[in-house]
Structure formats: structure tokens, C-alpha cells
């Protein structure tokens, strides 16, 4: 069974604006699931419901729980008891390095093309 089909059978609904985002609402509880290739980010209000959901996933699919998130899609994620901070340092440093490279070696045309498609280079 496909992963997306399985989680929809579990009561998750696909976001109409982002096909990789799923949510499950039950009363005031919510679980959000974001899929990117072979990575899954799961968050929600109830740690026990999240653990139960991960347990059911691990029965149906071969997977590893890597614990709390620290990096996801080039974003550094730090959290304490009250706040979650997301810092896009990896991509910003990478793009800054690529821009420096194009200034010092103008014959590298591809780097310039990549930077033109960035939202905030």
C-alpha cells in the first residue's frame, strides 16, 4: 500500500495547497505530517498521540524514528519549552558562497542562473 493512501485511511487529509502536507484533527488534537522524498516531519499537540501514530507507521512501513528534529530541508530547527526557532542558515550560506564564487569567477554561468531563481538571494 502506498504511504499517502495508508495515512488517508488513518483519517489524515491532504492539504489542497501543498500535496506533501497532511493533517489529522480529532477534537482539539491535531497531528501534522510533512513528507519530503524519504523524510517525514510529524508534529502535533499531543505527544502520546504522535507516539501512537509513529508506532502504527512503523508496523506498516520500514522506518526509523530519528527523534526531535534539528535539521529539515536545509533549515536549522531549535526548540525549548516555549519556542521553536527555524533558521534557514544552510541555504543562505550556500547561496552567499555561490554568489561570491560568481563574483570571483565570472566564467561560472550556472551559478548565476541558480541565484536568479532564489526568492531572496
Short mmCIF file of C-alpha atoms in Angstrom, two decimals:
data_model
loop_
_atom_site.label_atom_id
_atom_site.label_comp_id
_atom_site.label_asym_id
_atom_site.label_seq_id
_atom_site.Cartn_x
_atom_site.Cartn_y
_atom_site.Cartn_z
CA UNK A 1 0.00 0.00 0.00
CA UNK A 2 1.24 3.50 -0.80
CA UNK A 3 2.15 5.69 2.15
CA UNK A 4 -0.24 8.51 1.23
CA UNK A 5 -3.11 6.03 0.81
CA UNK A 6 -2.31 4.45 4.19
CA UNK A 7 -2.32 7.72 6.14
CA UNK A 8 -5.51 8.86 4.42
CA UNK A 9 -7.13 5.60 5.58
CA UNK A 10 -5.96 6.57 9.09
CA UNK A 11 -8.01 9.79 8.83
CA UNK A 12 -5.43 12.24 7.52
CA UNK A 13 -6.44 14.83 4.95
CA UNK A 14 -4.14 16.16 2.24
CA UNK A 15 -3.70 19.93 2.21
CA UNK A 16 -5.13 21.40 -1.01
CA UNK A 17 -2.27 23.92 -1.21
CA UNK A 18 0.67 21.59 -0.55
CA UNK A 19 0.40 17.96 -1.66
CA UNK A 20 3.11 16.87 0.80
CA UNK A 21 1.27 18.19 3.90
CA UNK A 22 -1.34 16.08 5.72
CA UNK A 23 -3.36 16.83 8.86
CA UNK A 24 -5.49 14.82 11.24
CA UNK A 25 -7.99 16.56 13.53
CA UNK A 26 -9.71 14.83 16.43
CA UNK A 27 -11.43 17.21 18.81
CA UNK A 28 -8.83 19.75 19.91
CA UNK A 29 -5.96 17.41 18.98
CA UNK A 30 -4.15 17.82 15.69
CA UNK A 31 -1.29 15.94 14.05
CA UNK A 32 0.51 17.49 11.09
CA UNK A 33 2.66 15.40 8.78
CA UNK A 34 5.02 16.82 6.15
CA UNK A 35 6.63 14.47 3.62
CA UNK A 36 9.69 15.26 1.53
CA UNK A 37 11.10 12.37 -0.54
CA UNK A 38 12.03 9.87 2.21
CA UNK A 39 11.85 12.27 5.19
CA UNK A 40 8.76 12.77 7.31
CA UNK A 41 8.25 15.57 9.82
CA UNK A 42 5.48 14.90 12.36
CA UNK A 43 4.20 17.43 14.86
CA UNK A 44 1.08 17.95 16.92
CA UNK A 45 -0.41 18.94 20.25
CA UNK A 46 -0.41 15.53 21.94
CA UNK A 47 2.94 13.72 22.35
CA UNK A 48 1.12 10.48 23.21
CA UNK A 49 -0.96 10.58 20.00
CA UNK A 50 2.18 11.31 17.98
CA UNK A 51 3.95 8.32 19.58
CA UNK A 52 0.93 6.13 18.85
CA UNK A 53 0.84 7.30 15.22
CA UNK A 54 4.59 6.63 14.80
CA UNK A 55 4.09 3.16 16.29
CA UNK A 56 1.34 2.35 13.74
CA UNK A 57 3.51 3.67 10.90
CA UNK A 58 6.43 1.53 12.00
CA UNK A 59 4.24 -1.58 11.87
CA UNK A 60 3.05 -0.83 8.33
CA UNK A 61 6.34 0.53 6.91
CA UNK A 62 10.05 0.06 7.49
CA UNK A 63 11.15 3.35 9.07
CA UNK A 64 13.47 4.85 11.65
CA UNK A 65 12.39 7.42 14.23
CA UNK A 66 15.25 9.94 14.43
CA UNK A 67 13.75 11.75 17.42
CA UNK A 68 13.41 15.51 17.70
CA UNK A 69 14.08 17.49 14.55
CA UNK A 70 17.27 19.56 14.33
CA UNK A 71 17.56 19.99 10.54
CA UNK A 72 14.91 19.63 7.83
CA UNK A 73 15.26 20.70 4.19
CA UNK A 74 18.26 22.88 4.98
CA UNK A 75 16.55 24.61 7.89
CA UNK A 76 18.05 24.53 11.37
CA UNK A 77 15.34 23.99 13.98
CA UNK A 78 15.93 24.67 17.66
CA UNK A 79 13.36 24.39 20.40
CA UNK A 80 12.95 24.85 24.10
CA UNK A 81 9.90 24.51 26.33
CA UNK A 82 8.19 27.64 24.97
CA UNK A 83 9.51 28.37 21.49
CA UNK A 84 10.55 26.80 18.22
CA UNK A 85 13.04 28.72 16.08
CA UNK A 86 13.59 27.97 12.40
CA UNK A 87 16.75 29.40 10.83
CA UNK A 88 17.47 28.98 7.10
CA UNK A 89 21.22 29.25 7.66
CA UNK A 90 22.30 26.39 5.44
CA UNK A 91 20.69 27.69 2.25
CA UNK A 92 21.59 31.32 2.93
CA UNK A 93 25.23 30.40 3.47
CA UNK A 94 25.22 28.21 0.38
CA UNK A 95 23.72 30.92 -1.83
CA UNK A 96 26.08 33.54 -0.38
CA UNK A 97 29.02 31.27 -1.18
CA UNK A 98 27.75 30.71 -4.71
CA UNK A 99 27.30 34.44 -5.24
CA UNK A 100 30.85 35.11 -4.03
CA UNK A 101 32.08 32.44 -6.40
CA UNK A 102 30.36 34.06 -9.39
CA UNK A 103 31.91 37.43 -8.50
CA UNK A 104 35.40 35.99 -8.30
CA UNK A 105 34.99 33.62 -11.28
CA UNK A 106 32.58 35.17 -13.78
CA UNK A 107 33.03 32.26 -16.19
CA UNK A 108 30.77 30.14 -13.97
CA UNK A 109 27.46 30.98 -15.62
CA UNK A 110 25.35 28.23 -13.99
CA UNK A 111 25.77 29.69 -10.51
CA UNK A 112 24.33 32.98 -11.68
CA UNK A 113 21.33 31.17 -13.17
CA UNK A 114 20.68 29.32 -9.91
CA UNK A 115 20.78 32.55 -7.89
CA UNK A 116 18.25 34.21 -10.18
CA UNK A 117 15.62 31.68 -9.17
CA UNK A 118 16.07 32.18 -5.42
CA UNK A 119 13.34 34.15 -3.67
CA UNK A 120 15.77 36.21 -1.56
CA UNK A 121 19.35 35.63 -2.82
#
